[in-house]
mmCIF file of C-alpha atoms in Angstrom:
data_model
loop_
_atom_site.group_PDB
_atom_site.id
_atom_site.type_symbol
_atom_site.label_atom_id
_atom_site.label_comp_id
_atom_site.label_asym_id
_atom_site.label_seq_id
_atom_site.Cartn_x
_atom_site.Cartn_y
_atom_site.Cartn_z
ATOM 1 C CA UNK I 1 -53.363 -90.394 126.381
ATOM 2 C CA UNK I 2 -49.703 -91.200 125.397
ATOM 3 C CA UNK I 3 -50.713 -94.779 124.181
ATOM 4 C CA UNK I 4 -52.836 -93.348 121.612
ATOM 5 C CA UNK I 5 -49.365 -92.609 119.919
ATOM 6 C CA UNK I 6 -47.833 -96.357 119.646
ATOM 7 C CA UNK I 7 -44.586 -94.757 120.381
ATOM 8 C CA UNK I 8 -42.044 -96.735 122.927
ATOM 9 C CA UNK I 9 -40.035 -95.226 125.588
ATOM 10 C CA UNK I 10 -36.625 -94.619 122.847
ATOM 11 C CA UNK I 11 -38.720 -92.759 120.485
ATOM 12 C CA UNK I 12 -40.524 -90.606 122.805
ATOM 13 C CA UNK I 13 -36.855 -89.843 124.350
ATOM 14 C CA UNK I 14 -35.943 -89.059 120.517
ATOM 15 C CA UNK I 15 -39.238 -86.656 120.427
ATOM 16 C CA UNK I 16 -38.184 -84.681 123.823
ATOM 17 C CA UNK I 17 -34.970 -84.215 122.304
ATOM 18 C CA UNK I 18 -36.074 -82.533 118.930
ATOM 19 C CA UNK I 19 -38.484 -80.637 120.250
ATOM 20 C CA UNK I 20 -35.535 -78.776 122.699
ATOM 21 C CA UNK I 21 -33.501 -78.842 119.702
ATOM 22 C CA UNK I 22 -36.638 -77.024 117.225
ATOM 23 C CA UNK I 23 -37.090 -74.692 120.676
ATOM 24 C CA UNK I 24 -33.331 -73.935 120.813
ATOM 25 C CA UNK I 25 -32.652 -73.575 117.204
ATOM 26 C CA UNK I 26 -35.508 -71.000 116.743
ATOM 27 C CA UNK I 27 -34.123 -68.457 119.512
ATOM 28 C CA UNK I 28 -30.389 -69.654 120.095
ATOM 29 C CA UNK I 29 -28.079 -71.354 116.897
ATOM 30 C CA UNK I 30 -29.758 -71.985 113.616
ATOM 31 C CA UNK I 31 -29.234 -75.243 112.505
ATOM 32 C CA UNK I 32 -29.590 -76.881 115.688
ATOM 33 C CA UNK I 33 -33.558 -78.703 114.294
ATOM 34 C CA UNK I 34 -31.291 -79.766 111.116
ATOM 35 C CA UNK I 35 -31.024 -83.551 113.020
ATOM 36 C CA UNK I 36 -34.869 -83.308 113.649
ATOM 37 C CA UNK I 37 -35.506 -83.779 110.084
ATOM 38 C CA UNK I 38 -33.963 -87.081 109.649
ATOM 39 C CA UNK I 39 -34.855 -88.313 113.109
ATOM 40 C CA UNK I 40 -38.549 -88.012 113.038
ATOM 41 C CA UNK I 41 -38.614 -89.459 109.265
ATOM 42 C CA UNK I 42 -37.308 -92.024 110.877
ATOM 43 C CA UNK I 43 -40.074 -92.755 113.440
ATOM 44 C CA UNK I 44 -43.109 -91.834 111.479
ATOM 45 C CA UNK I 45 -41.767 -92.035 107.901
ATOM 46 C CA UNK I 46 -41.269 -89.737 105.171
ATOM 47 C CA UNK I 47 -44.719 -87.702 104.230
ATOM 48 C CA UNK I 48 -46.143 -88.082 107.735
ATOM 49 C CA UNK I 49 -42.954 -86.678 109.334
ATOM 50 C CA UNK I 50 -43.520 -82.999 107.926
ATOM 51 C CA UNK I 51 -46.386 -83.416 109.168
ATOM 52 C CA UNK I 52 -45.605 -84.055 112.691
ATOM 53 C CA UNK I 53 -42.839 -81.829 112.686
ATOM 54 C CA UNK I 54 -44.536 -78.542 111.551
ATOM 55 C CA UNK I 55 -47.032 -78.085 114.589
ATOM 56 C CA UNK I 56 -43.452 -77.801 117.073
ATOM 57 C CA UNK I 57 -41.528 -75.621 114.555
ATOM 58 C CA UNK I 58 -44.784 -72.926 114.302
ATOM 59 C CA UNK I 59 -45.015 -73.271 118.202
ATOM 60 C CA UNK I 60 -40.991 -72.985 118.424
ATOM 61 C CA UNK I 61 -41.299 -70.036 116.220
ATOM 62 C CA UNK I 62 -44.235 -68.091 118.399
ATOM 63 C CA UNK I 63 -41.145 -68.152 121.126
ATOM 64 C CA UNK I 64 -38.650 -66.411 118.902
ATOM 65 C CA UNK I 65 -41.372 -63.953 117.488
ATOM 66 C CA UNK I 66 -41.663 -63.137 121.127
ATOM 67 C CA UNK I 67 -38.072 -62.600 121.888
ATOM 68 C CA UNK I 68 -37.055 -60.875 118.571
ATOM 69 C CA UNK I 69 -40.179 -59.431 116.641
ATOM 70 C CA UNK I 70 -38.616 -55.984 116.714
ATOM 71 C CA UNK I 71 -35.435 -57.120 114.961
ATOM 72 C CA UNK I 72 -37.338 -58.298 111.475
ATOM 73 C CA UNK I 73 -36.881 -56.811 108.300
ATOM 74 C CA UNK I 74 -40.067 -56.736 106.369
ATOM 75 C CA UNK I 75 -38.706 -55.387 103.166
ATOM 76 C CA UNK I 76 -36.715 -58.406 102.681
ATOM 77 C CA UNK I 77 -39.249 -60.896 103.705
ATOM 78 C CA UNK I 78 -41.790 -59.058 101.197
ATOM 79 C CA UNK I 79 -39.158 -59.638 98.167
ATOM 80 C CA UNK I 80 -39.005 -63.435 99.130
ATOM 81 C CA UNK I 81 -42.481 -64.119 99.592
ATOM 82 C CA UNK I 82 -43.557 -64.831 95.897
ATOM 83 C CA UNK I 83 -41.077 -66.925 95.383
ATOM 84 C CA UNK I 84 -41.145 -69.081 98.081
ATOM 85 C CA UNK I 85 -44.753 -69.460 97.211
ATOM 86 C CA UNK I 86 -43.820 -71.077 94.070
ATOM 87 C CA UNK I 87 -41.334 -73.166 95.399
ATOM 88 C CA UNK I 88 -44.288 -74.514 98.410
ATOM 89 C CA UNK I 89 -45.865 -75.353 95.000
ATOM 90 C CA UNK I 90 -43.104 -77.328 93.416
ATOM 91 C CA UNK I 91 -42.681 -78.924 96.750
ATOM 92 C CA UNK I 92 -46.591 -79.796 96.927
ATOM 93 C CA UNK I 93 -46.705 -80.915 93.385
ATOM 94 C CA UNK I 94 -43.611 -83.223 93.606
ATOM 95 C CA UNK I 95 -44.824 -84.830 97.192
ATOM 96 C CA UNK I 96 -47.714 -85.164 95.873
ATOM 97 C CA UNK I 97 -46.337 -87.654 93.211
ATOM 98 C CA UNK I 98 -44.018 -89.732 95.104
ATOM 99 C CA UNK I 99 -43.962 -92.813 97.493
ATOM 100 C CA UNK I 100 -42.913 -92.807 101.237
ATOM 101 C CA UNK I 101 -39.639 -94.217 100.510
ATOM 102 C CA UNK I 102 -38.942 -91.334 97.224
ATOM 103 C CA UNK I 103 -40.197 -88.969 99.920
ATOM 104 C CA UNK I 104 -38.039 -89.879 102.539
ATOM 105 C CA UNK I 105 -34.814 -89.968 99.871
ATOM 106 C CA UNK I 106 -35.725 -86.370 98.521
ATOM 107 C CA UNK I 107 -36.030 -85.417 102.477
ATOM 108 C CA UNK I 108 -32.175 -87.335 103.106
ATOM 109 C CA UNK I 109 -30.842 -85.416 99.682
ATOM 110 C CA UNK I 110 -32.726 -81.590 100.432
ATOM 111 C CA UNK I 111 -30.805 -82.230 104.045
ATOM 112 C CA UNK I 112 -27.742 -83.121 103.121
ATOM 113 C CA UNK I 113 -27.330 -80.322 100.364
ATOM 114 C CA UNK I 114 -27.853 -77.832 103.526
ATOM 115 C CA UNK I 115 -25.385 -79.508 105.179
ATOM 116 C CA UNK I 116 -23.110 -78.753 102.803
ATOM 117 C CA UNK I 117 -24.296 -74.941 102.778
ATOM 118 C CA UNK I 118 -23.716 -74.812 106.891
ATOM 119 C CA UNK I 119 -20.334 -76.428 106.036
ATOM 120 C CA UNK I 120 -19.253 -74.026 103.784
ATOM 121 C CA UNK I 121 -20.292 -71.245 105.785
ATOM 122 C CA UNK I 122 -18.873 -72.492 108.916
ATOM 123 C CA UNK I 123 -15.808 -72.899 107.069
ATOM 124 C CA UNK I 124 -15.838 -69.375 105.097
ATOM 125 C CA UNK I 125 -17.597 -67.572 108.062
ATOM 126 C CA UNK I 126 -17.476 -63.620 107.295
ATOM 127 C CA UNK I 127 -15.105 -64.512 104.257
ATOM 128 C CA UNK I 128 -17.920 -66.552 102.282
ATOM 129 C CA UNK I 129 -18.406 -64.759 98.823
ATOM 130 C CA UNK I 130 -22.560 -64.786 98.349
ATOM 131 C CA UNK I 131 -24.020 -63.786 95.180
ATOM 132 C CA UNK I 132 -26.058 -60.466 95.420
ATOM 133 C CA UNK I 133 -28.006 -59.994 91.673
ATOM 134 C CA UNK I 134 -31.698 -60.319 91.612
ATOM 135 C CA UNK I 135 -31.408 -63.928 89.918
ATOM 136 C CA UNK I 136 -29.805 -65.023 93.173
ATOM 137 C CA UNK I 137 -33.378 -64.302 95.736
ATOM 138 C CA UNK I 138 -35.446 -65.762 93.536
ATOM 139 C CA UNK I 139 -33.637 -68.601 93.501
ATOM 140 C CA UNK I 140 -33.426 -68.733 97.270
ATOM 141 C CA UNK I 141 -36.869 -68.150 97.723
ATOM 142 C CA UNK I 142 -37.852 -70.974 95.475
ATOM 143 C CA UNK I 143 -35.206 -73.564 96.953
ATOM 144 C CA UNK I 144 -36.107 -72.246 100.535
ATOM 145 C CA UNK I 145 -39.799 -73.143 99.787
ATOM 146 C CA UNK I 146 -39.282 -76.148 98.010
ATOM 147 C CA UNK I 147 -36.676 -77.303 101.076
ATOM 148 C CA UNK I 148 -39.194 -76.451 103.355
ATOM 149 C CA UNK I 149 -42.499 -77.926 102.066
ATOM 150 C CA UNK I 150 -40.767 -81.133 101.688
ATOM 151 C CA UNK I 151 -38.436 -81.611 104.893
ATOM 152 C CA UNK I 152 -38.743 -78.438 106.321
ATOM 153 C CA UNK I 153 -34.797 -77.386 105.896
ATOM 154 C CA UNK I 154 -34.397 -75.044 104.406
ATOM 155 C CA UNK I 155 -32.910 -73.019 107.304
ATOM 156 C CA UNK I 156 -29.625 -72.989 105.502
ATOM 157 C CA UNK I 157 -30.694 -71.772 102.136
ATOM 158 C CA UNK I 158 -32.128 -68.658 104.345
ATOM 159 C CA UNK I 159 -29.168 -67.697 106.162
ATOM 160 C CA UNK I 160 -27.257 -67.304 103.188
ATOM 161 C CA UNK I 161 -29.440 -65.293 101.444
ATOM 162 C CA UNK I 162 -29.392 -63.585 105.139
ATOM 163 C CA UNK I 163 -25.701 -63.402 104.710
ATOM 164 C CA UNK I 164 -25.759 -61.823 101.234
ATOM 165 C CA UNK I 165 -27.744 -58.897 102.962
ATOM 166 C CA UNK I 166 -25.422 -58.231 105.335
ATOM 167 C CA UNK I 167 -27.630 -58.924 108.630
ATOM 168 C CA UNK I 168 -26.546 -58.695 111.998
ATOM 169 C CA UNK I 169 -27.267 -60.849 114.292
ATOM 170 C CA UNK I 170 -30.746 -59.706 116.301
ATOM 171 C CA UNK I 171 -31.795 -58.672 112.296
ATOM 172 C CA UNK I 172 -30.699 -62.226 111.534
ATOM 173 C CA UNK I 173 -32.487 -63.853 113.962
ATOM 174 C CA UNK I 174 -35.799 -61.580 113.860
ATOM 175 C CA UNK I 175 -36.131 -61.589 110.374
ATOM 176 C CA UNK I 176 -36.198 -65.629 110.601
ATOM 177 C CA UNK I 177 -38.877 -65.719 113.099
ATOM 178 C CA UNK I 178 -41.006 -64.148 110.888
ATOM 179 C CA UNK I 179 -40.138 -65.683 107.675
ATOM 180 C CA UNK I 180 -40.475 -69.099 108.565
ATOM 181 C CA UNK I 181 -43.504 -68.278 111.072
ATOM 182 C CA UNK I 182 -45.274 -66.791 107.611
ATOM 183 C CA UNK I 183 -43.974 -69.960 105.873
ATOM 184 C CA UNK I 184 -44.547 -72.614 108.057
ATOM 185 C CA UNK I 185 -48.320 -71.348 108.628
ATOM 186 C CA UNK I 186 -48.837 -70.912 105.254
ATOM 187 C CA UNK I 187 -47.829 -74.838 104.546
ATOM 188 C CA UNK I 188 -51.032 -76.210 107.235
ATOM 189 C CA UNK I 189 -54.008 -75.868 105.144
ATOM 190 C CA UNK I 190 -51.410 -77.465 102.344
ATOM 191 C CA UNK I 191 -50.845 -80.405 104.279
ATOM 192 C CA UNK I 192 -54.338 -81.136 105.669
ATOM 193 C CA UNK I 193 -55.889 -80.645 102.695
ATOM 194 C CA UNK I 194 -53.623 -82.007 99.684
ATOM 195 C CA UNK I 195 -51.360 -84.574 101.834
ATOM 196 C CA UNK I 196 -53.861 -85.196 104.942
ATOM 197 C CA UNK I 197 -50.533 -85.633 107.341
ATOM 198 C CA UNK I 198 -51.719 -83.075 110.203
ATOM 199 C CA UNK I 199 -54.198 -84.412 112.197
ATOM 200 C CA UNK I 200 -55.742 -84.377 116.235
ATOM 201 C CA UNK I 201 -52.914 -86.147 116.769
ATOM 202 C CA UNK I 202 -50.322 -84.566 115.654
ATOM 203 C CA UNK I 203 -51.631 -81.968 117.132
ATOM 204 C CA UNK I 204 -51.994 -83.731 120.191
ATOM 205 C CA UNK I 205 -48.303 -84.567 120.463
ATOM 206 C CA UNK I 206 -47.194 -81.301 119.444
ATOM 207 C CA UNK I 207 -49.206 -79.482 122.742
ATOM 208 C CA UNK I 208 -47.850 -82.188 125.054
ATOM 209 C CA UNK I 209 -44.156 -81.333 123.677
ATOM 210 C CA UNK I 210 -44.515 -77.793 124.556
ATOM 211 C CA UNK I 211 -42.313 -78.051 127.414
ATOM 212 C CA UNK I 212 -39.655 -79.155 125.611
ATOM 213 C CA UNK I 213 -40.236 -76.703 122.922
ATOM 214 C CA UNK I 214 -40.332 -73.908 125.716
ATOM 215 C CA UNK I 215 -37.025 -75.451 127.332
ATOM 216 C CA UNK I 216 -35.233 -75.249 124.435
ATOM 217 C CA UNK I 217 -36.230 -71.782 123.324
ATOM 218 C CA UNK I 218 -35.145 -70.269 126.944
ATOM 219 C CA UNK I 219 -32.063 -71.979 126.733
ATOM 220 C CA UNK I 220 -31.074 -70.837 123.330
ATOM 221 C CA UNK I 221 -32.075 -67.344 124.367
ATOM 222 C CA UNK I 222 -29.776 -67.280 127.257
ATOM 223 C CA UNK I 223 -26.527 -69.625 125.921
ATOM 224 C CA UNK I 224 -26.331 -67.141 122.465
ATOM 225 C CA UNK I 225 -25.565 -64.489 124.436
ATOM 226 C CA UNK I 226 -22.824 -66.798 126.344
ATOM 227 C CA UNK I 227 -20.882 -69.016 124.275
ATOM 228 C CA UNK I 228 -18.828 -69.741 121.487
ATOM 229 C CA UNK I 229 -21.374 -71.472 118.860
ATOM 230 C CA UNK I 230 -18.520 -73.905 117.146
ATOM 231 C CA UNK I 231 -18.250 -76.459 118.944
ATOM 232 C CA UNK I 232 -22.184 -76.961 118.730
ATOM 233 C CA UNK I 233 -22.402 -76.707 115.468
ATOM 234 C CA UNK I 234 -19.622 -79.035 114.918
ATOM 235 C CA UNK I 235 -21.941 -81.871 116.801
ATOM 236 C CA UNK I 236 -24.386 -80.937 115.355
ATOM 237 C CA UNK I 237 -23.134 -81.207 111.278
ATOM 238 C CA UNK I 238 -22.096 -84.829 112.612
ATOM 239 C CA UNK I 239 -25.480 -85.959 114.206
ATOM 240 C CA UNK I 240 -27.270 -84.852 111.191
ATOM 241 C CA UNK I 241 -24.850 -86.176 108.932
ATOM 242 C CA UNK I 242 -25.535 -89.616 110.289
ATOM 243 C CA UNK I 243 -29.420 -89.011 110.428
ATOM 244 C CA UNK I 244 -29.554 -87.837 106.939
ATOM 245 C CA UNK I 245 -27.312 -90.765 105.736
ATOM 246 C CA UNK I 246 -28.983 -93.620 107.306
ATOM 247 C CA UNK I 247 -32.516 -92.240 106.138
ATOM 248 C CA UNK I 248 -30.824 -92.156 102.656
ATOM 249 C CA UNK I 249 -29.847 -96.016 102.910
#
């Protein structure tokens, strides 16, 4: 069954990985699938890639719905919604029009802009001064869905939008679960049907990566509660610096 994939032993390693790192992310510190994006763009190339990827995040994110659905905030996920549907349309429309190797260099660029949002917020923390007018969530919600249809990162652009509401931290993290379980599902029928990038096998390889998914998702459960996030997300801002920077080139 795994030969059906034409993967070799490095890449599959690489798979394992990001799927405990989508798991982990979804239920432990966002940001930690940010070095997913570039990673798997680089084993299946640009278009296919969000395909591949979105199976494991919509699994990842049935784990967090599990451990924080009573946390979301369904007022602010209603404002966002029409919005981010117009940016999954911009998103559509643009991938729609471009080669692998445009796609892939619009994936490098969307990533690398939210690594310069998780910068500045690691940097500003509580201090970080957030725009709060009305102008300001559409905006998000059009950059989130644009970010997201076309390398699925736009975790960043959400948490400061999260910020600007003032969310605590099991709000923070059940109000994501829903958002981008909403989000992601709503991009499937998109992608099969315009872009033809999700198919038995991807869904396939996303049920045998389950158990990474799972591992992941326990683990960021339990080491939130534990540890101090910095010097994570320190290693992580590096490894998906490099990612995004050697899919750019």
């Amino acid at each position: 069954m795994l030969s059906l994939f034409h993967l070799n032993i490095s890449e599959w390693i690489w798979l394992i990985v990001a799927a405990i790192l989508i798991g982990f992310s979804k239920t432990g510190i966002n940001g930690f699938s940010m070095p997913v994006i570039p990673i798997i763009a680089l084993i299946f190339g640009g278009k296919e890639s969000t395909g591949t990827i979105l199976p494991l995040l919509i699994m990842a994110d049935l784990f967090a719905i599990y451990y924080y659905n009573r946390h979301a905030d369904w007022k602010n996920i209603k404002q966002l919604i029409p919005w981010v549907a117009a940016g999954l349309l911009v998103g559509l429309f643009v991938g729609e029009y471009t080669n692998d190797e445009q796609f892939k260099m619009i994936i490098s660029i969307c990533v690398i802009v939210c690594l310069f949002i998780l910068i500045y917020m690691e940097k500003k923390g509580e201090e970080a001064k957030v725009p709060k007018g009305k102008w300001f969530y559409a905006l998000t919600g059009i950059l989130s869905g644009f970010a997201s249809m076309i390398g699925n990162a736009a975790g960043p652009i959400f948490s400061v939008f999260l910020l600007a509401k003032g969310f605590k931290k099991a709000e923070f993290l059940g109000t994501t679960a829903w958002f981008f379980f909403l989000v992601n599902v709503s991009k499937v029928p998109m992608q099969i049907l315009a872009w033809h990038n999700i198919h038995l096998k991807t869904l396939l390889l996303a049920v045998i990566l389950i158990p990474a998914i799972a591992i992941g998702a326990i683990l960021g459960a339990y080491i939130i509660k534990k540890i101090n996030e910095k010097p994570f997300r320190i290693i992580i801002i590096v490894v998906t610096a490099v990612s995004a920077i050697k899919l750019l080139i």
